[in-house]
Every structure is written in C-alpha cells, then in structure tokens.
Amino acid sequence: MSTLPPGGSVCLVCNGPGELSTWVRPLAEALHEAMPLRPRAEQASLALDLVLVPCPNATGREHHVASDMGLFRRVTPARVFWRLLCRPGRWGPWPRHGVVVFLGGDQFWTVLLSARLGYRHLTYAEWIARWPRWNDRIAAMSSQAQQRLPPRWRNRCTVVGDLMADLPASARRSQPLPEGEWVALLPGSKRAKLRVGVPFLMETADRLAARRPGCRFLLPLAPTVAVEDLLEQAGPSNPIARAYGTGPLQPDGAMPWCLLLRTAAGTTVHVIRSHPAHASLSQCALALTTVGANTAELGALGVPMLVLVPTQHLEVMQAWDGWLGLIARLPLLRRLLGVALTAWRMRHRGLLAWPNISAGRMVVPERVGAITPEQIAAEADDWLSAPARLQGMRDDLRSLRGQPGAVAALRQMVLELLPPAAAGP
C-alpha cells in the first residue's frame, strides 16, 4: 500500500437508529476492510468519523449506540451540530483533507458541514438528491433517483443500488433459531411508538398464541431501546397499557442468545439485545411491525410482514417529520395540534411501508385505523395457515431487493474522492 497523506477524514453523516444499522454500519465496516483507518488501525493517517445531525424522530441515544460499534474515531452528537459548524476545533482537530458522506437526515446539513470543513461531498440518494450543485458525487439507489436530477448534474451521479440489498442473507445458516414457527414483534424505537406498540403487540402475541399454541415470539431490540423500556411501556406507568389485557411484562430468565420476558397470560417473548439481529429475523415466518426503517430491513431480508398503525391513540403518535412535527411537540400545543396533525397525516397518508413505497403498490399489508389485537392475531393466523401466500409475499419482497453490491460500489466512490495516496494502490 502506498504512503498515506499527513492526515485525512472520512466523515459519515447520519440521523437515526434505522440508518445507523442499515447504511452506516455496513459502509463503515467496508471502509475499514479497504484501508487502514483509525480507530481500528491506531497508526493510520486516515480516520473514520461520524457526525449525527438534528432530527425530530431521533431518540437521543444514537451517539451511544454509534460509539459502542467501535468503528469511529469520533462520534459527534446531534445536540452539538450547530456548535460544530461554528467552531469545529472545539471537537478536536479536523484534517485538511476529507470526504463527507450523507447517509441519512436532511441533506442540507451535509452541504453545510462539507463547506465548513472544506471537504469533498458525496450523497447517497435514496429517492432524490436535493442539492446536486454542491455534491462532488451522487450515489443513487436507483435509475429513477438519477433521472430526477436536472440533466446538467447527472454526470455526477452513479447508480449503486440499494444498500439494504447487502444484508446478510447467509446468516440464517450460521445462527439457526430453535425449531418452531417464529413471529417477530417490532414495536419501534421511538418513545411515542413504544407507548402504543408494546402493549398492542404483547396482547396480539397472547391472542395469537391462543390460536396457535406452537407459535414462538421474537423481539429484536432497536439499538436505542433497552429491556427496561419494554417493561415500562407494558406497565402501569404507561396509561395506554390499561387499554390492553396483557398486563405487566415479567423477566423470565435468559438463554445464551436472548432474554426471556413473560406476559401475564403466560406468553414467552424472546428478546434479542445484540444488533443487528438479521440472522434471527430472516428465519421468522412473519413479522408484526410498526412503520419506519424496520420495514425496509424486513423487506431486504425477505420477511413477510403486517404493518400496523393503530390510530386510536393519536394523541401520543406525534413522531412525524418536519416543522409541523416540531410544533406538535410544544408543551402548550402538543395535544391539540398533535392530534390534528396525525389525523391529517392518516387521511392523506398514501403508502407507509418502505417495500410499498419502493414498488408503488401494496406489496405488504398496511393496517391503519382503530385496529385491535384480536383482529391482527386473526389475520396473522390466516397468513401463517397459508404457506403459499406467505411465500408469494416473500418472493415479491426479494424481487424488490435488487442485486447486492451497493455497499462495495459506494465504498469505491468514497475512495475515489480521497487524495490518491489515501485510497491505497
């Protein structure tokens, strides 16, 4: 390998837990494999950094999760982003040369950051690149995203594919689950979703277990969620839990690969704390999930799903994007405006699950409204009793996934933007 320059940084930019696990981690691992980078290579001249940017849907724990990955020399929390722009030196030295890579959030933040640091700028555009004039390169998920660019900027764009297509499908063979019919429960990662999702899905599990005694339940924790959060949201401190019949969750021991929780009705839920849980999720026959990045993960893994949005608790479902979502969180307006905003979004919602958005049609069922655990348990039972239908959904999801290789292609674009000596021979 050729001599490295005096110093440099590859700075990844992200906003939330879904992007951290599905976009940031795979690219960071690939970059470490391609060349020596701090912190894994202590003597390397190049460093891998992460900057988290403001996002109304973030949990506030993202910087802890990212730090625990052991992939980054420095993780800058979202709460100091504006101070970072004003005085970058307060958060340590920044080398003269570097690349800023957008991997989630508002694309304008990376425009500002790359300009402030004097670094080159690469955007991964899932649907559209909003600031092509200030992008040195654009990595598009699809040709449709490329065609949305004004013609004068298309020569900066390369179609790399869907980063989610590189999720480890082979992990199923290396980490098999115990025998049984497994159903995944994904209540979300944000507090507003957990308040509804945990009690709703626990009662659904109870009712599905009564219909199918051999059914087993898997709950992979999002990286920003702790077991204590599940216990809290299923307990008396969550007023919404009183509307459901599951009762408090109780710890019920552990297995080498999971913790066990038990509902008041006696249903066992296997909780996986290690992340990502792709190996286990890929073996589930069906998933019951909220909306969000988890629907993209499930789709990439080819796991059939029912996407659930119970609207009978609108006053706590304020996890929306943009300035209206911020207003809905103001103390004096939270309840009134939050209810009005969410009700409006539900009426004008379009498609919610990422596989459906990607396909432009209903690939996986979306159940939105005053749905009940009994209704969802009955529908899940119908799907599980029809293996051919499940396989059809699985095949549709795999057809949307695309070919693997997007992570390697994006890594190559990062290397091309580095000074020649930094990218190796």
Tab-separated table of C-alpha atoms in Angstrom:
chain	number	residue	atom	x	y	z
A	1	MET	CA	0.000	0.000	0.000
A	2	SER	CA	1.289	3.437	-0.864
A	3	THR	CA	2.220	6.095	1.671
A	4	LEU	CA	-0.727	7.802	3.309
A	5	PRO	CA	-1.030	11.599	3.411
A	6	PRO	CA	-0.335	13.535	6.640
A	7	GLY	CA	-3.966	13.192	7.665
A	8	GLY	CA	-7.490	12.846	6.445
A	9	SER	CA	-11.013	12.002	7.485
A	10	VAL	CA	-13.921	10.076	6.072
A	11	CYS	CA	-16.864	11.684	7.833
A	12	LEU	CA	-20.180	9.836	7.676
A	13	VAL	CA	-23.335	11.822	8.451
A	14	CYS	CA	-26.499	10.206	9.813
A	15	ASN	CA	-29.562	10.982	11.892
A	16	GLY	CA	-31.401	7.955	13.347
A	17	PRO	CA	-31.139	4.344	14.546
A	18	GLY	CA	-32.513	2.774	11.367
A	19	GLU	CA	-29.914	4.423	9.144
A	20	LEU	CA	-27.156	3.651	11.652
A	21	SER	CA	-27.752	-0.072	11.414
A	22	THR	CA	-28.652	-0.452	7.739
A	23	TRP	CA	-26.494	2.159	5.990
A	24	VAL	CA	-23.760	3.486	8.275
A	25	ARG	CA	-22.526	0.259	9.835
A	26	PRO	CA	-22.160	-1.698	6.535
A	27	LEU	CA	-20.281	1.141	4.833
A	28	ALA	CA	-18.060	1.729	7.858
A	29	GLU	CA	-17.139	-1.956	8.011
A	30	ALA	CA	-16.414	-1.967	4.274
A	31	LEU	CA	-14.161	1.094	4.569
A	32	HIS	CA	-12.166	-0.490	7.392
A	33	GLU	CA	-11.687	-3.558	5.216
A	34	ALA	CA	-10.445	-1.454	2.296
A	35	MET	CA	-7.737	0.568	4.069
A	36	PRO	CA	-6.236	1.313	7.485
A	37	LEU	CA	-8.445	3.723	9.382
A	38	ARG	CA	-8.485	4.903	12.944
A	39	PRO	CA	-9.681	3.762	15.422
A	40	ARG	CA	-9.070	0.155	14.316
A	41	ALA	CA	-5.635	0.977	12.876
A	42	GLU	CA	-4.139	3.213	15.555
A	43	GLN	CA	-1.198	4.394	13.457
A	44	ALA	CA	-3.231	5.172	10.344
A	45	SER	CA	-3.237	8.690	8.924
A	46	LEU	CA	-6.879	8.467	7.915
A	47	ALA	CA	-9.712	8.404	10.445
A	48	LEU	CA	-13.343	7.386	10.209
A	49	ASP	CA	-15.646	9.869	11.946
A	50	LEU	CA	-19.402	10.106	12.428
A	51	VAL	CA	-21.455	13.270	12.773
A	52	LEU	CA	-25.068	12.955	13.883
A	53	VAL	CA	-27.422	15.684	12.702
A	54	PRO	CA	-30.646	17.115	14.177
A	55	CYS	CA	-33.749	15.011	13.590
A	56	PRO	CA	-37.163	15.274	15.284
A	57	ASN	CA	-37.500	11.488	15.222
A	58	ALA	CA	-34.146	10.685	16.835
A	59	THR	CA	-34.109	9.143	20.310
A	60	GLY	CA	-31.089	10.988	21.722
A	61	ARG	CA	-29.191	7.728	22.264
A	62	GLU	CA	-27.771	7.406	18.769
A	63	HIS	CA	-24.311	8.659	19.735
A	64	HIS	CA	-24.016	5.992	22.455
A	65	VAL	CA	-25.045	3.281	20.007
A	66	ALA	CA	-22.571	4.505	17.396
A	67	SER	CA	-19.743	4.752	19.925
A	68	ASP	CA	-20.362	1.173	21.048
A	69	MET	CA	-19.848	-0.034	17.476
A	70	GLY	CA	-16.128	0.649	17.804
A	71	LEU	CA	-15.941	1.844	14.202
A	72	PHE	CA	-15.400	5.582	14.631
A	73	ARG	CA	-12.561	7.689	15.939
A	74	ARG	CA	-15.039	10.339	16.980
A	75	VAL	CA	-18.842	10.464	17.213
A	76	THR	CA	-20.312	13.958	17.383
A	77	PRO	CA	-23.815	14.044	18.945
A	78	ALA	CA	-26.650	15.805	17.147
A	79	ARG	CA	-27.161	18.233	20.021
A	80	VAL	CA	-23.836	19.968	19.262
A	81	PHE	CA	-24.169	20.057	15.475
A	82	TRP	CA	-24.676	23.818	15.207
A	83	ARG	CA	-21.761	24.485	17.569
A	84	LEU	CA	-19.677	22.100	15.477
A	85	LEU	CA	-20.410	24.183	12.390
A	86	CYS	CA	-19.446	27.388	14.181
A	87	ARG	CA	-16.283	26.086	15.867
A	88	PRO	CA	-15.158	22.683	14.552
A	89	GLY	CA	-11.903	22.870	16.525
A	90	ARG	CA	-13.747	22.549	19.828
A	91	TRP	CA	-14.355	18.885	18.975
A	92	GLY	CA	-10.770	18.044	18.136
A	93	PRO	CA	-8.542	18.616	15.113
A	94	TRP	CA	-10.017	18.171	11.639
A	95	PRO	CA	-7.509	17.212	8.922
A	96	ARG	CA	-7.198	19.373	5.830
A	97	HIS	CA	-8.419	16.615	3.508
A	98	GLY	CA	-11.592	14.606	3.818
A	99	VAL	CA	-14.892	13.404	2.454
A	100	VAL	CA	-18.336	13.972	3.944
A	101	VAL	CA	-20.815	11.194	3.109
A	102	PHE	CA	-24.562	11.720	3.558
A	103	LEU	CA	-26.304	8.626	4.942
A	104	GLY	CA	-29.497	9.932	6.490
A	105	GLY	CA	-31.239	13.048	7.746
A	106	ASP	CA	-31.596	16.365	5.960
A	107	GLN	CA	-29.186	16.536	3.022
A	108	PHE	CA	-28.615	20.250	3.616
A	109	TRP	CA	-26.737	19.505	6.847
A	110	THR	CA	-24.007	17.740	4.856
A	111	VAL	CA	-23.840	20.655	2.419
A	112	LEU	CA	-23.108	22.951	5.357
A	113	LEU	CA	-20.680	20.561	7.030
A	114	SER	CA	-18.641	19.819	3.911
A	115	ALA	CA	-18.423	23.542	3.114
A	116	ARG	CA	-17.348	24.385	6.673
A	117	LEU	CA	-14.653	21.707	6.780
A	118	GLY	CA	-13.557	22.200	3.188
A	119	TYR	CA	-14.164	18.515	2.428
A	120	ARG	CA	-15.479	16.857	-0.694
A	121	HIS	CA	-19.104	15.785	-0.599
A	122	LEU	CA	-20.872	12.526	-1.504
A	123	THR	CA	-24.637	11.994	-1.116
A	124	TYR	CA	-26.378	8.625	-1.089
A	125	ALA	CA	-29.729	9.492	-2.669
A	126	GLU	CA	-32.479	7.012	-1.891
A	127	TRP	CA	-35.173	8.941	-3.764
A	128	ILE	CA	-33.724	12.321	-4.782
A	129	ALA	CA	-30.532	14.381	-4.428
A	130	ARG	CA	-31.743	17.796	-3.331
A	131	TRP	CA	-28.506	19.808	-3.638
A	132	PRO	CA	-26.647	18.393	-6.672
A	133	ARG	CA	-24.859	21.675	-7.340
A	134	TRP	CA	-22.879	21.213	-4.098
A	135	ASN	CA	-22.312	17.457	-4.414
A	136	ASP	CA	-18.985	16.297	-5.812
A	137	ARG	CA	-20.562	12.894	-6.425
A	138	ILE	CA	-24.032	11.378	-6.016
A	139	ALA	CA	-24.669	7.698	-5.383
A	140	ALA	CA	-28.233	6.872	-6.412
A	141	MET	CA	-30.236	3.934	-5.140
A	142	SER	CA	-31.998	3.551	-8.483
A	143	SER	CA	-32.139	4.881	-12.012
A	144	GLN	CA	-35.351	6.674	-11.032
A	145	ALA	CA	-33.412	8.722	-8.471
A	146	GLN	CA	-30.834	9.502	-11.135
A	147	GLN	CA	-33.484	10.626	-13.626
A	148	ARG	CA	-34.945	13.052	-11.073
A	149	LEU	CA	-31.726	15.069	-11.282
A	150	PRO	CA	-31.562	18.044	-13.661
A	151	PRO	CA	-29.723	16.888	-16.811
A	152	ARG	CA	-26.715	19.136	-16.166
A	153	TRP	CA	-25.891	17.277	-12.924
A	154	ARG	CA	-26.477	13.674	-14.000
A	155	ASN	CA	-22.845	13.129	-14.931
A	156	ARG	CA	-22.037	13.406	-11.215
A	157	CYS	CA	-24.380	10.542	-10.385
A	158	THR	CA	-23.716	6.801	-10.328
A	159	VAL	CA	-26.435	4.227	-9.674
A	160	VAL	CA	-25.044	1.927	-6.957
A	161	GLY	CA	-28.239	0.143	-5.911
A	162	ASP	CA	-29.977	-0.396	-2.595
A	163	LEU	CA	-27.658	-0.604	0.416
A	164	MET	CA	-30.270	-2.812	2.054
A	165	ALA	CA	-29.693	-5.490	-0.592
A	166	ASP	CA	-26.407	-6.351	1.115
A	167	LEU	CA	-27.984	-7.514	4.371
A	168	PRO	CA	-26.549	-10.928	5.330
A	169	ALA	CA	-28.937	-13.499	3.865
A	170	SER	CA	-26.393	-16.238	4.618
A	171	ALA	CA	-26.623	-15.614	8.372
A	172	ARG	CA	-29.660	-17.924	8.587
A	173	ARG	CA	-27.445	-20.974	8.197
A	174	SER	CA	-24.804	-19.907	10.716
A	175	GLN	CA	-27.126	-18.948	13.606
A	176	PRO	CA	-30.234	-21.143	13.460
A	177	LEU	CA	-33.145	-20.432	15.791
A	178	PRO	CA	-34.617	-23.270	17.850
A	179	GLU	CA	-37.293	-25.187	15.991
A	180	GLY	CA	-40.735	-23.646	15.809
A	181	GLU	CA	-42.944	-21.189	13.987
A	182	TRP	CA	-41.379	-17.827	14.768
A	183	VAL	CA	-43.179	-14.490	14.615
A	184	ALA	CA	-41.187	-11.264	15.013
A	185	LEU	CA	-42.578	-8.354	17.033
A	186	LEU	CA	-41.180	-4.894	16.185
A	187	PRO	CA	-42.806	-2.158	18.288
A	188	GLY	CA	-40.433	0.597	17.105
A	189	SER	CA	-37.561	2.572	18.561
A	190	LYS	CA	-39.132	5.934	19.425
A	191	ARG	CA	-40.930	6.507	22.702
A	192	ALA	CA	-44.206	7.539	21.039
A	193	LYS	CA	-44.293	4.313	19.044
A	194	LEU	CA	-43.249	2.149	22.000
A	195	ARG	CA	-46.065	3.512	24.171
A	196	VAL	CA	-48.588	2.106	21.718
A	197	GLY	CA	-46.608	-0.705	20.126
A	198	VAL	CA	-45.502	-2.606	23.219
A	199	PRO	CA	-48.913	-3.172	24.853
A	200	PHE	CA	-50.605	-3.657	21.476
A	201	LEU	CA	-48.139	-6.302	20.297
A	202	MET	CA	-47.991	-8.085	23.654
A	203	GLU	CA	-51.750	-8.612	23.631
A	204	THR	CA	-51.571	-9.614	19.972
A	205	ALA	CA	-48.945	-12.226	20.893
A	206	ASP	CA	-51.194	-13.548	23.669
A	207	ARG	CA	-54.132	-13.901	21.294
A	208	LEU	CA	-52.057	-15.436	18.515
A	209	ALA	CA	-50.511	-17.919	20.952
A	210	ALA	CA	-54.023	-18.975	21.990
A	211	ARG	CA	-54.871	-19.627	18.332
A	212	ARG	CA	-51.560	-21.308	17.501
A	213	PRO	CA	-50.059	-22.909	20.625
A	214	GLY	CA	-46.827	-23.783	18.808
A	215	CYS	CA	-46.107	-20.169	17.822
A	216	ARG	CA	-42.942	-18.602	19.253
A	217	PHE	CA	-42.190	-14.877	19.502
A	218	LEU	CA	-39.008	-12.931	18.818
A	219	LEU	CA	-38.494	-9.269	19.705
A	220	PRO	CA	-35.219	-7.734	18.414
A	221	LEU	CA	-34.460	-4.588	20.367
A	222	ALA	CA	-33.634	-1.493	18.373
A	223	PRO	CA	-30.145	-0.252	19.320
A	224	THR	CA	-31.588	2.768	21.149
A	225	VAL	CA	-34.086	0.714	23.202
A	226	ALA	CA	-33.381	-1.120	26.475
A	227	VAL	CA	-35.272	-4.006	28.042
A	228	GLU	CA	-36.279	-1.599	30.792
A	229	ASP	CA	-38.132	0.467	28.191
A	230	LEU	CA	-40.259	-2.552	27.268
A	231	LEU	CA	-41.070	-3.232	30.929
A	232	GLU	CA	-42.001	0.410	31.472
A	233	GLN	CA	-44.281	0.655	28.442
A	234	ALA	CA	-46.088	-2.576	29.324
A	235	GLY	CA	-46.574	-1.484	32.937
A	236	PRO	CA	-48.859	0.848	34.892
A	237	SER	CA	-46.732	3.946	34.181
A	238	ASN	CA	-47.996	3.840	30.579
A	239	PRO	CA	-51.690	4.835	30.616
A	240	ILE	CA	-52.230	3.269	27.188
A	241	ALA	CA	-51.308	-0.164	28.561
A	242	ARG	CA	-54.549	-0.114	30.590
A	243	ALA	CA	-56.494	-0.412	27.333
A	244	TYR	CA	-54.932	-3.822	26.689
A	245	GLY	CA	-55.236	-7.090	28.530
A	246	THR	CA	-51.643	-8.236	28.565
A	247	GLY	CA	-50.642	-6.875	31.976
A	248	PRO	CA	-47.074	-6.079	33.025
A	249	LEU	CA	-44.182	-7.985	31.493
A	250	GLN	CA	-42.016	-10.044	33.819
A	251	PRO	CA	-38.389	-11.129	33.307
A	252	ASP	CA	-38.329	-14.912	32.978
A	253	GLY	CA	-34.675	-15.884	32.767
A	254	ALA	CA	-32.278	-15.973	29.857
A	255	MET	CA	-30.868	-18.189	27.152
A	256	PRO	CA	-27.381	-17.863	25.599
A	257	TRP	CA	-28.783	-15.830	22.726
A	258	CYS	CA	-31.688	-13.922	24.283
A	259	LEU	CA	-33.532	-12.725	27.362
A	260	LEU	CA	-36.972	-14.080	28.186
A	261	LEU	CA	-39.979	-11.953	29.103
A	262	ARG	CA	-43.369	-13.372	30.025
A	263	THR	CA	-46.764	-11.709	29.719
A	264	ALA	CA	-49.430	-12.044	32.396
A	265	ALA	CA	-51.160	-14.600	30.154
A	266	GLY	CA	-48.018	-16.736	30.109
A	267	THR	CA	-46.740	-15.970	26.598
A	268	THR	CA	-42.941	-16.054	26.342
A	269	VAL	CA	-41.192	-13.385	24.273
A	270	HIS	CA	-37.551	-13.941	23.272
A	271	VAL	CA	-35.765	-10.573	23.372
A	272	ILE	CA	-32.567	-10.185	21.352
A	273	ARG	CA	-30.295	-7.383	22.528
A	274	SER	CA	-27.437	-7.918	20.063
A	275	HIS	CA	-27.624	-5.753	16.982
A	276	PRO	CA	-28.235	-6.168	14.128
A	277	ALA	CA	-30.491	-9.214	14.539
A	278	HIS	CA	-30.686	-10.024	10.827
A	279	ALA	CA	-29.766	-13.674	11.295
A	280	SER	CA	-32.704	-14.287	13.618
A	281	LEU	CA	-35.167	-12.057	11.797
A	282	SER	CA	-34.511	-13.785	8.486
A	283	GLN	CA	-35.797	-17.056	9.962
A	284	CYS	CA	-39.175	-15.682	11.066
A	285	ALA	CA	-42.268	-16.767	9.176
A	286	LEU	CA	-43.987	-13.407	9.740
A	287	ALA	CA	-43.329	-10.045	11.373
A	288	LEU	CA	-45.769	-7.675	13.057
A	289	THR	CA	-44.222	-4.221	12.821
A	290	THR	CA	-44.732	-0.501	13.067
A	291	VAL	CA	-43.838	1.801	10.174
A	292	GLY	CA	-40.260	3.003	9.766
A	293	ALA	CA	-36.833	1.786	8.716
A	294	ASN	CA	-37.654	-1.638	10.166
A	295	THR	CA	-39.977	-2.253	7.221
A	296	ALA	CA	-37.019	-1.688	4.885
A	297	GLU	CA	-34.888	-4.144	6.893
A	298	LEU	CA	-37.595	-6.780	6.855
A	299	GLY	CA	-38.147	-6.260	3.146
A	300	ALA	CA	-34.448	-6.624	2.395
A	301	LEU	CA	-34.374	-9.854	4.414
A	302	GLY	CA	-37.451	-11.136	2.585
A	303	VAL	CA	-39.529	-11.477	5.773
A	304	PRO	CA	-43.317	-11.254	5.219
A	305	MET	CA	-44.922	-8.630	7.428
A	306	LEU	CA	-48.084	-6.931	8.578
A	307	VAL	CA	-47.517	-3.188	9.061
A	308	LEU	CA	-49.611	-1.803	11.918
A	309	VAL	CA	-50.670	1.762	12.744
A	310	PRO	CA	-53.321	1.779	15.487
A	311	THR	CA	-54.878	5.250	15.290
A	312	GLN	CA	-56.986	5.057	18.445
A	313	HIS	CA	-54.086	6.655	20.368
A	314	LEU	CA	-53.440	9.647	18.112
A	315	GLU	CA	-52.505	11.942	20.987
A	316	VAL	CA	-49.190	10.109	21.521
A	317	MET	CA	-48.355	9.400	17.882
A	318	GLN	CA	-46.522	12.629	17.116
A	319	ALA	CA	-43.370	11.100	15.600
A	320	TRP	CA	-43.691	12.961	12.314
A	321	ASP	CA	-41.059	14.769	10.282
A	322	GLY	CA	-40.651	18.462	9.545
A	323	TRP	CA	-41.626	21.721	11.195
A	324	LEU	CA	-45.208	20.624	11.890
A	325	GLY	CA	-43.879	17.709	13.906
A	326	LEU	CA	-41.740	20.128	15.908
A	327	ILE	CA	-44.732	22.391	16.596
A	328	ALA	CA	-46.763	19.376	17.692
A	329	ARG	CA	-44.198	18.793	20.454
A	330	LEU	CA	-44.501	22.258	22.005
A	331	PRO	CA	-45.972	21.907	25.523
A	332	LEU	CA	-48.975	24.236	25.034
A	333	LEU	CA	-49.899	22.913	21.592
A	334	ARG	CA	-48.793	19.302	21.872
A	335	ARG	CA	-52.102	17.606	22.452
A	336	LEU	CA	-54.402	19.655	20.206
A	337	LEU	CA	-52.052	20.103	17.277
A	338	GLY	CA	-50.557	16.633	17.655
A	339	VAL	CA	-53.963	15.024	17.293
A	340	ALA	CA	-54.939	17.254	14.361
A	341	LEU	CA	-51.622	16.736	12.566
A	342	THR	CA	-51.604	12.970	12.970
A	343	ALA	CA	-55.244	12.653	11.936
A	344	TRP	CA	-54.499	14.686	8.801
A	345	ARG	CA	-51.473	12.544	8.016
A	346	MET	CA	-53.539	9.376	8.397
A	347	ARG	CA	-56.193	10.649	5.972
A	348	HIS	CA	-53.585	11.700	3.393
A	349	ARG	CA	-51.059	9.007	4.120
A	350	GLY	CA	-50.520	7.172	0.837
A	351	LEU	CA	-48.200	4.187	1.230
A	352	LEU	CA	-46.337	3.851	4.542
A	353	ALA	CA	-44.143	0.730	4.407
A	354	TRP	CA	-40.848	1.039	2.544
A	355	PRO	CA	-41.442	-2.019	0.310
A	356	ASN	CA	-44.759	-0.499	-0.770
A	357	ILE	CA	-43.237	2.930	-1.361
A	358	SER	CA	-40.449	1.357	-3.398
A	359	ALA	CA	-42.847	-0.727	-5.502
A	360	GLY	CA	-45.501	1.964	-5.809
A	361	ARG	CA	-48.117	-0.608	-4.857
A	362	MET	CA	-49.305	-2.660	-1.887
A	363	VAL	CA	-46.782	-5.493	-1.522
A	364	VAL	CA	-47.217	-5.957	2.241
A	365	PRO	CA	-50.486	-5.293	4.095
A	366	GLU	CA	-50.813	-1.980	5.935
A	367	ARG	CA	-53.412	-1.970	8.683
A	368	VAL	CA	-54.221	1.611	9.656
A	369	GLY	CA	-57.129	2.618	11.864
A	370	ALA	CA	-58.753	1.602	15.130
A	371	ILE	CA	-57.400	-1.925	14.764
A	372	THR	CA	-57.410	-4.373	17.666
A	373	PRO	CA	-55.008	-7.119	18.772
A	374	GLU	CA	-57.744	-9.701	18.165
A	375	GLN	CA	-58.126	-8.585	14.544
A	376	ILE	CA	-54.376	-8.675	13.920
A	377	ALA	CA	-53.985	-12.043	15.635
A	378	ALA	CA	-56.735	-13.449	13.425
A	379	GLU	CA	-55.119	-12.054	10.281
A	380	ALA	CA	-51.680	-13.315	11.316
A	381	ASP	CA	-53.199	-16.743	11.911
A	382	ASP	CA	-54.687	-16.673	8.401
A	383	TRP	CA	-51.315	-15.837	6.858
A	384	LEU	CA	-49.453	-18.463	8.860
A	385	SER	CA	-52.050	-21.047	7.830
A	386	ALA	CA	-51.389	-20.281	4.147
A	387	PRO	CA	-47.687	-21.002	3.428
A	388	ALA	CA	-48.174	-20.424	-0.301
A	389	ARG	CA	-49.453	-16.876	0.325
A	390	LEU	CA	-46.526	-16.174	2.649
A	391	GLN	CA	-44.112	-17.447	0.036
A	392	GLY	CA	-45.721	-15.181	-2.549
A	393	MET	CA	-45.141	-12.148	-0.321
A	394	ARG	CA	-41.580	-13.309	0.346
A	395	ASP	CA	-40.920	-13.626	-3.393
A	396	ASP	CA	-42.347	-10.154	-4.043
A	397	LEU	CA	-40.060	-8.678	-1.387
A	398	ARG	CA	-36.995	-10.394	-2.811
A	399	SER	CA	-37.827	-9.151	-6.291
A	400	LEU	CA	-37.703	-5.577	-4.956
A	401	ARG	CA	-34.414	-6.013	-3.156
A	402	GLY	CA	-32.144	-5.809	-6.180
A	403	GLN	CA	-28.685	-7.252	-6.582
A	404	PRO	CA	-26.108	-6.996	-3.787
A	405	GLY	CA	-23.011	-4.872	-4.245
A	406	ALA	CA	-24.246	-1.376	-3.368
A	407	VAL	CA	-22.004	-1.097	-0.291
A	408	ALA	CA	-18.905	-2.005	-2.308
A	409	ALA	CA	-19.865	0.460	-5.046
A	410	LEU	CA	-20.431	3.266	-2.524
A	411	ARG	CA	-17.124	2.462	-0.830
A	412	GLN	CA	-15.360	2.780	-4.183
A	413	MET	CA	-16.886	6.226	-4.717
A	414	VAL	CA	-15.585	7.307	-1.289
A	415	LEU	CA	-12.102	6.069	-2.181
A	416	GLU	CA	-12.179	7.968	-5.472
A	417	LEU	CA	-12.893	11.222	-3.641
A	418	LEU	CA	-9.949	10.806	-1.261
A	419	PRO	CA	-6.485	12.102	-2.200
A	420	PRO	CA	-4.796	9.440	-4.375
A	421	ALA	CA	-2.354	8.280	-1.699
A	422	ALA	CA	-5.161	7.725	0.805
A	423	ALA	CA	-7.088	5.186	-1.254
A	424	GLY	CA	-4.226	2.742	-1.456
A	425	PRO	CA	-2.574	1.292	-4.572
